[in-house]
mmCIF file of C-alpha atoms and ligand atoms in Angstrom:
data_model
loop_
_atom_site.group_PDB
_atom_site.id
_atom_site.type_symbol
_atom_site.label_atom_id
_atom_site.label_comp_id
_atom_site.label_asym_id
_atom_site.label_seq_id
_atom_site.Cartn_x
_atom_site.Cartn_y
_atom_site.Cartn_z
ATOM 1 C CA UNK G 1 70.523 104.835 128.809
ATOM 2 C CA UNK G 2 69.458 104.994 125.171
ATOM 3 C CA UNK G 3 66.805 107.758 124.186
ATOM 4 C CA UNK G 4 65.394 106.112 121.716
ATOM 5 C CA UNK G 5 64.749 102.766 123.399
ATOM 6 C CA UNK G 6 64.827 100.433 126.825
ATOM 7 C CA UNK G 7 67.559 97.747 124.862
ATOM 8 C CA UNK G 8 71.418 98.193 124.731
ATOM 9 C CA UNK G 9 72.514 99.409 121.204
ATOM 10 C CA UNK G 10 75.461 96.870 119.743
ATOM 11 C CA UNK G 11 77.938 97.774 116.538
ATOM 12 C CA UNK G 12 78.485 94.577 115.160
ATOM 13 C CA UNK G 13 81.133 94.964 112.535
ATOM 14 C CA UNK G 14 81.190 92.584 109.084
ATOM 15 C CA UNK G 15 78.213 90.535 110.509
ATOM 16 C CA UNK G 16 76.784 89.989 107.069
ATOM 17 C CA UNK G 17 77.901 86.372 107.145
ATOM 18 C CA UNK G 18 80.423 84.124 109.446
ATOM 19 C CA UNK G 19 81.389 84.665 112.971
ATOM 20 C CA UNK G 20 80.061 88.388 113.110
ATOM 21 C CA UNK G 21 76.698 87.093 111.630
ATOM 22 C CA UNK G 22 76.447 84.393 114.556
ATOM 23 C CA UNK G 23 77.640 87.682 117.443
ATOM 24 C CA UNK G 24 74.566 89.589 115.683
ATOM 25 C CA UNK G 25 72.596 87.058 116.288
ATOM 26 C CA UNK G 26 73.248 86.036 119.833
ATOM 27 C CA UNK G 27 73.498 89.275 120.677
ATOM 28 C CA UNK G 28 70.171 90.622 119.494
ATOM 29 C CA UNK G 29 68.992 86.987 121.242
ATOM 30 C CA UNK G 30 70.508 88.878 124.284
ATOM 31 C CA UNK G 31 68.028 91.825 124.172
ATOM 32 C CA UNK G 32 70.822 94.290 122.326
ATOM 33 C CA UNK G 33 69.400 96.226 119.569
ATOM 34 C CA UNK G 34 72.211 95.795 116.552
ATOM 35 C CA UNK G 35 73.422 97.104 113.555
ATOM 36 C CA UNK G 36 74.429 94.401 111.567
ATOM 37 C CA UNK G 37 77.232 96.820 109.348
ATOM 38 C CA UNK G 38 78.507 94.874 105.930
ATOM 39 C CA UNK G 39 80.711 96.142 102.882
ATOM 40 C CA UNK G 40 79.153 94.482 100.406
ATOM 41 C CA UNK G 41 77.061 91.511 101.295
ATOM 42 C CA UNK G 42 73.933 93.633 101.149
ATOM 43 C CA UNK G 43 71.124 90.996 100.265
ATOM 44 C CA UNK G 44 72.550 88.279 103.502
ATOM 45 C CA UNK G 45 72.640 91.549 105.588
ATOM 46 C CA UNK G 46 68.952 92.535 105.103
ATOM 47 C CA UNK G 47 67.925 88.523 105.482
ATOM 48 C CA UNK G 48 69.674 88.750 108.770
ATOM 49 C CA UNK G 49 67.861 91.815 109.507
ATOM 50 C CA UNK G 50 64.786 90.200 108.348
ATOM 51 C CA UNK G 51 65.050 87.368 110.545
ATOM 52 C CA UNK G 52 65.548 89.123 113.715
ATOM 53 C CA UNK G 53 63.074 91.755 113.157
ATOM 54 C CA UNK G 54 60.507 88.424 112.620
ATOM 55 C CA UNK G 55 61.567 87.008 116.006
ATOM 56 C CA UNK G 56 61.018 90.556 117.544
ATOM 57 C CA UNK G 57 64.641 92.025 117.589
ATOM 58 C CA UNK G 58 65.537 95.204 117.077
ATOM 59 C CA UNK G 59 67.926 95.479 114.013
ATOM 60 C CA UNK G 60 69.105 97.506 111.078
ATOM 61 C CA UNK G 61 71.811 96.824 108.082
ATOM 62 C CA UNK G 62 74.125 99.748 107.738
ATOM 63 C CA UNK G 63 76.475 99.618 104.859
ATOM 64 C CA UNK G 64 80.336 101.380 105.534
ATOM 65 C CA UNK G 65 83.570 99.950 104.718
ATOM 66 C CA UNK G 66 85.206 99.831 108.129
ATOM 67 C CA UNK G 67 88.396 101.147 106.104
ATOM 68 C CA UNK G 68 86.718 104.121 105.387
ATOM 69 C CA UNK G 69 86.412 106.694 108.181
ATOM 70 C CA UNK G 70 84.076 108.724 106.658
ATOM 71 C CA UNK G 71 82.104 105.392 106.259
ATOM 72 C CA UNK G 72 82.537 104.259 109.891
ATOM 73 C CA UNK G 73 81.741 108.272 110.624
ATOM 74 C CA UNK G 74 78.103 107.153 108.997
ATOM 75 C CA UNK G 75 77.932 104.038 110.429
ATOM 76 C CA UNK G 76 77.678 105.390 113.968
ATOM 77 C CA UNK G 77 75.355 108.418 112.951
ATOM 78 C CA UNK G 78 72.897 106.029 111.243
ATOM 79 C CA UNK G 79 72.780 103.971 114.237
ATOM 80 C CA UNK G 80 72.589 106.849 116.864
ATOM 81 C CA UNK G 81 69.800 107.937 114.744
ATOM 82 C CA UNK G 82 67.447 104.551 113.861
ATOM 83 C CA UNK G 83 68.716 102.776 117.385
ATOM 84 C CA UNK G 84 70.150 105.099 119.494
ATOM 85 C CA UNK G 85 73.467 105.645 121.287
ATOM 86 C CA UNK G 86 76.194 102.760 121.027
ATOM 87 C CA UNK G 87 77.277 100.372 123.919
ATOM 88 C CA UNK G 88 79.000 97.889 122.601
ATOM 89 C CA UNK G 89 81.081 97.826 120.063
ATOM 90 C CA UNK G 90 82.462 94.531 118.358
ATOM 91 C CA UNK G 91 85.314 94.729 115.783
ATOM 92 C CA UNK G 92 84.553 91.598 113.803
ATOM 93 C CA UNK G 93 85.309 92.835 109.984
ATOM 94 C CA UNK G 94 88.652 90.968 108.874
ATOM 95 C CA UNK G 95 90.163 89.421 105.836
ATOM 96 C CA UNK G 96 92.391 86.497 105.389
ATOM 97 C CA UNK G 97 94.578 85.788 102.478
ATOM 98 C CA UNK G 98 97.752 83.054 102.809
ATOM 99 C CA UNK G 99 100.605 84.325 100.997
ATOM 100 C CA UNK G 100 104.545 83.808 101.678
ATOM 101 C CA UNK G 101 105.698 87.352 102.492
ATOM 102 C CA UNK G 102 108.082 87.313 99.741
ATOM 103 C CA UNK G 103 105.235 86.930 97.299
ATOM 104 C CA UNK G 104 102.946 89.333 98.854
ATOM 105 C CA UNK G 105 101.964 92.136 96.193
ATOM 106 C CA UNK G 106 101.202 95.587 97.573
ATOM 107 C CA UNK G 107 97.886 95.750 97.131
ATOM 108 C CA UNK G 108 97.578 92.529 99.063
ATOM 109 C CA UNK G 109 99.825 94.346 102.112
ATOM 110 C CA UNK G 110 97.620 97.087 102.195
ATOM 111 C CA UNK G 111 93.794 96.132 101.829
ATOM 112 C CA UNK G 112 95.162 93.578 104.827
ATOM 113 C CA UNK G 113 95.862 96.692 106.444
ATOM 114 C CA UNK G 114 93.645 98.735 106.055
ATOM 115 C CA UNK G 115 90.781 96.519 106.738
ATOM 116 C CA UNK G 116 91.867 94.556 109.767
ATOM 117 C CA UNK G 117 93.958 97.743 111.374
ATOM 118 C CA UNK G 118 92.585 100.767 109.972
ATOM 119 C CA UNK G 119 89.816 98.995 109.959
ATOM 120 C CA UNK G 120 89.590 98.443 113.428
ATOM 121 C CA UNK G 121 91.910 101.980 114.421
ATOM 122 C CA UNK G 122 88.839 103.669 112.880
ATOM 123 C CA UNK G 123 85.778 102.221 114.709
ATOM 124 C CA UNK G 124 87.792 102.494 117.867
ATOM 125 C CA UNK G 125 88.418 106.539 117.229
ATOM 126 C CA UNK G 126 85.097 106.965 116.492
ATOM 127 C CA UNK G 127 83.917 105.108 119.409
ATOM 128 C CA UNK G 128 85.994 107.033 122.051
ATOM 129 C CA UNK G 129 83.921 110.009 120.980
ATOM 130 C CA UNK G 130 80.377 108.270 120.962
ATOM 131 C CA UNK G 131 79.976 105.354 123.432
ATOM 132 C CA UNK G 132 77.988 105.420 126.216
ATOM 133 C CA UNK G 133 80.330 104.930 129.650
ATOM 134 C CA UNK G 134 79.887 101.873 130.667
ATOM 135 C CA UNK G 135 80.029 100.202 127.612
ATOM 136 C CA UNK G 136 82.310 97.179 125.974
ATOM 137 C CA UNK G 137 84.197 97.022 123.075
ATOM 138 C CA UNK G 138 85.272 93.598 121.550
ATOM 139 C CA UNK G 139 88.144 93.667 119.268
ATOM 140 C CA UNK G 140 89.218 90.570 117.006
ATOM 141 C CA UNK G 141 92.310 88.846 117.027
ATOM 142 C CA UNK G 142 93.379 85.499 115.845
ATOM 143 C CA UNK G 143 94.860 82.293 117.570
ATOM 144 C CA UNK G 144 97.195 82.514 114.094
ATOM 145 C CA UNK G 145 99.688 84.926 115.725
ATOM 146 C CA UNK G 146 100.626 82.140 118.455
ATOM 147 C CA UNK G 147 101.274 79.334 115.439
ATOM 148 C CA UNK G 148 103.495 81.162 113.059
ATOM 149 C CA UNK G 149 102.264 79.139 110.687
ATOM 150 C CA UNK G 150 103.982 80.216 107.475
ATOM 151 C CA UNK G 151 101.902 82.537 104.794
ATOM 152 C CA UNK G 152 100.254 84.498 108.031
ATOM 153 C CA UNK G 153 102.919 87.144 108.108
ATOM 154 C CA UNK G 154 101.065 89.903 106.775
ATOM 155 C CA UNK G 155 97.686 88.612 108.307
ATOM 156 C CA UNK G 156 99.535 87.688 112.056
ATOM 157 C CA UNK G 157 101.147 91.550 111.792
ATOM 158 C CA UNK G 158 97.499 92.959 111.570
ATOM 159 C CA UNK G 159 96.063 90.804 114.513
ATOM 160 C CA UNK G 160 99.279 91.843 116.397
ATOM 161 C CA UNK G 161 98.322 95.587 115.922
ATOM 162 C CA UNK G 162 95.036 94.561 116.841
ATOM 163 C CA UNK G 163 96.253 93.177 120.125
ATOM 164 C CA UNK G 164 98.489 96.563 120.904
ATOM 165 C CA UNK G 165 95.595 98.290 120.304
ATOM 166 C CA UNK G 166 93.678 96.173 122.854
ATOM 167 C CA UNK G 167 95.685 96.527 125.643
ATOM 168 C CA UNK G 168 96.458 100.540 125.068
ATOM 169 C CA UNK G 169 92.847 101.215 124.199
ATOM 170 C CA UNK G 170 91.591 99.963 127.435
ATOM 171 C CA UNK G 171 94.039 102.436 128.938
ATOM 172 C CA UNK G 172 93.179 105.176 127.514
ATOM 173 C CA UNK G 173 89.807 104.570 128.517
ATOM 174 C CA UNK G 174 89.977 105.031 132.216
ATOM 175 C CA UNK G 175 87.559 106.873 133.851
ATOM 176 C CA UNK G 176 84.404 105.720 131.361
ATOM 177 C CA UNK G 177 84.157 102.351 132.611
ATOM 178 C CA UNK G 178 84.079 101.007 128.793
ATOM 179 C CA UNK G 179 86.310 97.553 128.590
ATOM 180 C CA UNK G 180 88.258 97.289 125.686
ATOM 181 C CA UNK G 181 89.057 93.428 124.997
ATOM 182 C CA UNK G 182 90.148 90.685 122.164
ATOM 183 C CA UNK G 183 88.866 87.391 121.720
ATOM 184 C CA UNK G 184 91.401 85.099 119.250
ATOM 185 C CA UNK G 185 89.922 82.494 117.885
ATOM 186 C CA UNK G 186 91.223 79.626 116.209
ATOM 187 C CA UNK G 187 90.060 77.890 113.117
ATOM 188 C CA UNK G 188 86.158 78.592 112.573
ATOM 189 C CA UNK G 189 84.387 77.042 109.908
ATOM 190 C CA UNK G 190 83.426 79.927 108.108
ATOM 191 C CA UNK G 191 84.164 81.200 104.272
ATOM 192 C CA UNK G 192 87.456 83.061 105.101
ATOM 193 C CA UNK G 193 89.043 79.665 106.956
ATOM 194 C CA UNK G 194 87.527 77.155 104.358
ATOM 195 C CA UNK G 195 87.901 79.266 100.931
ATOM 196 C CA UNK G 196 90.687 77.648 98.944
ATOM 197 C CA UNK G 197 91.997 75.053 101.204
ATOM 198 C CA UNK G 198 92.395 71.263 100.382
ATOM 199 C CA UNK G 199 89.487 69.139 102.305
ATOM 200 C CA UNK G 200 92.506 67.138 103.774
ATOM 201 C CA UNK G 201 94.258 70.542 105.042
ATOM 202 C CA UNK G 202 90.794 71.497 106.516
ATOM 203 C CA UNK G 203 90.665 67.734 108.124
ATOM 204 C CA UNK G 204 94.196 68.323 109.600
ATOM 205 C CA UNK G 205 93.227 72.000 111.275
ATOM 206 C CA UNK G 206 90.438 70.379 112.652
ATOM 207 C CA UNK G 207 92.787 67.660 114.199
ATOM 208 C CA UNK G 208 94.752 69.801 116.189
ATOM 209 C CA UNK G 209 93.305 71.106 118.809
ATOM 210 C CA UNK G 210 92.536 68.680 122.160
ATOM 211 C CA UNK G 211 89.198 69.445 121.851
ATOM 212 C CA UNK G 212 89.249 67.584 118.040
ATOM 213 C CA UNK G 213 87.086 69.770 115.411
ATOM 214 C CA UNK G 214 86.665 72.708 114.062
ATOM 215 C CA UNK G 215 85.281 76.010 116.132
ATOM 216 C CA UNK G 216 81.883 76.809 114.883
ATOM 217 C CA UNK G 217 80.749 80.735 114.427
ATOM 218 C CA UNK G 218 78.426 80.297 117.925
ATOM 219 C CA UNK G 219 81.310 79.074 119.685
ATOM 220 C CA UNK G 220 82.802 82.313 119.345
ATOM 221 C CA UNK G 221 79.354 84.376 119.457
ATOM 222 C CA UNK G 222 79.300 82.913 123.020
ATOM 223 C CA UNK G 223 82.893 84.517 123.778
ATOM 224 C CA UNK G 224 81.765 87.530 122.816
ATOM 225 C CA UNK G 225 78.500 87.649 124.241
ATOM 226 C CA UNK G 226 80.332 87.293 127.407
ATOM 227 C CA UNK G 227 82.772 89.877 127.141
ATOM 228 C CA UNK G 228 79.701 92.475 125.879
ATOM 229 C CA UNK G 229 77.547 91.154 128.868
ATOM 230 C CA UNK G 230 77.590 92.677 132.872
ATOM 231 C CA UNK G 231 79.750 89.747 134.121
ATOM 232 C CA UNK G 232 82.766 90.104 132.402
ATOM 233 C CA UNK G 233 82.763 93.838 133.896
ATOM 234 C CA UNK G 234 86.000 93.121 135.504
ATOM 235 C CA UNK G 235 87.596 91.796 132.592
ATOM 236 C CA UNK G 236 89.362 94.234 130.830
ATOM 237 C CA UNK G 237 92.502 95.093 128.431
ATOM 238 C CA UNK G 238 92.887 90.842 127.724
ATOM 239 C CA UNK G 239 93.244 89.202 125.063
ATOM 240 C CA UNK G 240 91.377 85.790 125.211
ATOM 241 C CA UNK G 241 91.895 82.690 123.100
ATOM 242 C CA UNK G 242 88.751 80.806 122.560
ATOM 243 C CA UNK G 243 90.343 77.655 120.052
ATOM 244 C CA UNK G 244 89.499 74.243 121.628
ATOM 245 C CA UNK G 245 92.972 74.087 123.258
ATOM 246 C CA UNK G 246 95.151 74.714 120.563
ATOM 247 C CA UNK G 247 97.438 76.917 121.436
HETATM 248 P P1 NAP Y 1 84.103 85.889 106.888
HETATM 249 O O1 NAP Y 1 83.186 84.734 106.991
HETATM 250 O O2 NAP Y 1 84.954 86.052 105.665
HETATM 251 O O3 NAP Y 1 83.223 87.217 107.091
HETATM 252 C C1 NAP Y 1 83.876 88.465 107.050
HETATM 253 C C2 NAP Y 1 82.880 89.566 107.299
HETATM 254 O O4 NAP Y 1 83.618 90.805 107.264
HETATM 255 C C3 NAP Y 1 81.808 89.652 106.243
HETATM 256 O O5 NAP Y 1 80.579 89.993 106.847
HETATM 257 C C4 NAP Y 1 82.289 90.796 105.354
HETATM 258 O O6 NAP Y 1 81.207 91.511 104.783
HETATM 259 C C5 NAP Y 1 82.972 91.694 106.373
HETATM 260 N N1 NAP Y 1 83.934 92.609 105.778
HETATM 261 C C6 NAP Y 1 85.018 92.328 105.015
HETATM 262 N N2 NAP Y 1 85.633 93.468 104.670
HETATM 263 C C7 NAP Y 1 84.929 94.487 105.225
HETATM 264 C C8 NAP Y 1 85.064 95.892 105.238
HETATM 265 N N3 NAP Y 1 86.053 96.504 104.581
HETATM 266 N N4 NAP Y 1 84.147 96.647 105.924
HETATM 267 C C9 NAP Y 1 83.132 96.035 106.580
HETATM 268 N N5 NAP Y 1 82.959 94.700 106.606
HETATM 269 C C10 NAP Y 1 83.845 93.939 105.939
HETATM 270 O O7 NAP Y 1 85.111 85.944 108.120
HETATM 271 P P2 NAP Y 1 85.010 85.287 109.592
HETATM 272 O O8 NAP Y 1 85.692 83.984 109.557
HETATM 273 O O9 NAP Y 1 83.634 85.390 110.095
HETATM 274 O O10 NAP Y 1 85.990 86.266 110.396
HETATM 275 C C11 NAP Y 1 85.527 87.261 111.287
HETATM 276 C C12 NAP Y 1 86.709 87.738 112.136
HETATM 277 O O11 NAP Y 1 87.259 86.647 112.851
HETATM 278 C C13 NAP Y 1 87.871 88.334 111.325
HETATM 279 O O12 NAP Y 1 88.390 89.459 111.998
HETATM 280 C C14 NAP Y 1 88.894 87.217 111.297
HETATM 281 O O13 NAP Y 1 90.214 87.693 111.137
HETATM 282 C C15 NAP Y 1 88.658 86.605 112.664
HETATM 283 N N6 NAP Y 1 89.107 85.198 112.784
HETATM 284 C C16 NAP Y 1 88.526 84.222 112.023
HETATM 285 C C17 NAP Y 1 88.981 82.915 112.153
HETATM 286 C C18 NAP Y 1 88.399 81.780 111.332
HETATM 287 O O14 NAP Y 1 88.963 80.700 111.360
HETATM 288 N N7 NAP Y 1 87.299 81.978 110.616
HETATM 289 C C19 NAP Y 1 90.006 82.621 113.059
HETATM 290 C C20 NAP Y 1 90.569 83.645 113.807
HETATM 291 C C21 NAP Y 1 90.108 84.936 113.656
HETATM 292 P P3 NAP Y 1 81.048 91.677 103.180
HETATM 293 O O15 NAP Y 1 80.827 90.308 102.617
HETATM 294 O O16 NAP Y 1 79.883 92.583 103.054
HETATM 295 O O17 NAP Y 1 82.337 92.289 102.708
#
């Protein structure tokens, strides 16, 4: 139970826009108190904020670059402080760039990296230290690592550490009750799927799965809503695909 309120505190990771924005959102709609963290998306942050504090949420913007653990360090201090202790954790923040991996430049290698697995490796160390027993964590893979689509080497490789990290996390976990799961989604209509692809490529992605269109933000918000909620209490350590049949 949280000392400085009756609601469940939720660490919702790059939810300044896209999928994570739609998980704040539900989730605050769910009675969880969030921090909505961004890097840099500081103005569509507060509006978020601004919106759920007018429909009588409890919510706060906390800026930290998940692939900073000093950041992440302040991330979870602000929010013990303004909201109280942490319950659920969701590891949205993730970048996406398609490049053969012969062309991949360094830099490119490592802010992949660093955001989507250090990213990730550092909310999760932080969290081991800070959650509340009982709680849920909700890491982010990608339905990408079943496709092997070509250009998602370096991106698949992150979402595979991801995954490894899932299923060891939730391990290492025993005896706090906290789950530790993934949801992989496939294509969302969101800025990192649409940015520099051909409407025709975006038309054939949305083709492909049985289910015949693209994912929207709340169909994954949903996902996750479940696997932060009481009845998915006996899920735990899985990895679960939510991409209209696809793969
Ligand atoms: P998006 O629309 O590009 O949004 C990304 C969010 O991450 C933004 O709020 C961004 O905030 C934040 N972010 C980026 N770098 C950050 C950092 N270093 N520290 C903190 N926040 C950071 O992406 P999305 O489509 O919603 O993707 C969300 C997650 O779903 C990612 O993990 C992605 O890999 C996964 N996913 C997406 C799809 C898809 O088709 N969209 C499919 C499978 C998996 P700022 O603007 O402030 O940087």
């Amino acid at each position: 139970m949280n000392t400085l309120n009756n609601a469940q505190v939720a660490v919702v990771t790059g939810a300044s826009r896209g999928i994570g924005a739609a998980v704040a959102q539900r989730l605050a709609k769910d009675g969880f108190a969030v921090a909505i963290n961004y890097a840099s998306s500081a103005g569509e942050a507060d509006a978020l904020v601004a919106g759920l504090t007018a429909a009588g949420a409890q919510a706060i913007a906390v800026k930290a670059d998940v692939s900073n653990a000093d950041d992440v360090r302040r991330m979870f201090e602000i929010t013990e402080q303004q909201l109280g202790k942490v319950d659920v954790l969701v590891n949205n923040a993730g970048v996406l760039k398609t490049v053969p991996l012969a062309d991949t430049s360094d830099a490119l290698y490592s802010q992949t990296f660093d955001i989507n697995v250090r990213g990730t490796f550092n909310t999760l160390r932080e969290a081991a230290a800070r959650m509340n027993d009982g709680g849920r964590i909700v890491n982010f893979s990608s339905t990408t690592l079943a496709l092997n689509m070509p250009g998602y080497a370096i991106y698949n490789a992150t979402k595979a550490a991801v995954e490894a990290f899932t299923h060891v996390f939730a391990k290492e976990l025993r005896g706090r009750n906290i789950t530790v799961n993934a949801v992989a989604p496939g294509p969302i209509a969101t800025s990192l799927f649409l940015d520099g692809k051909t409407d025709e490529q975006i038309q054939n992605f949305a083709k492909m799965p049985p289910l015949q269109r693209l994912g929207q933000p709340e169909d994954i918000a949903s996902v996750v809503a479940f696997l932060a909620g009481a009845d998915s209490g006996w899920v735990n350590g899985q990895i679960l695909r939510a991409n209209g049949g696809l793969a």
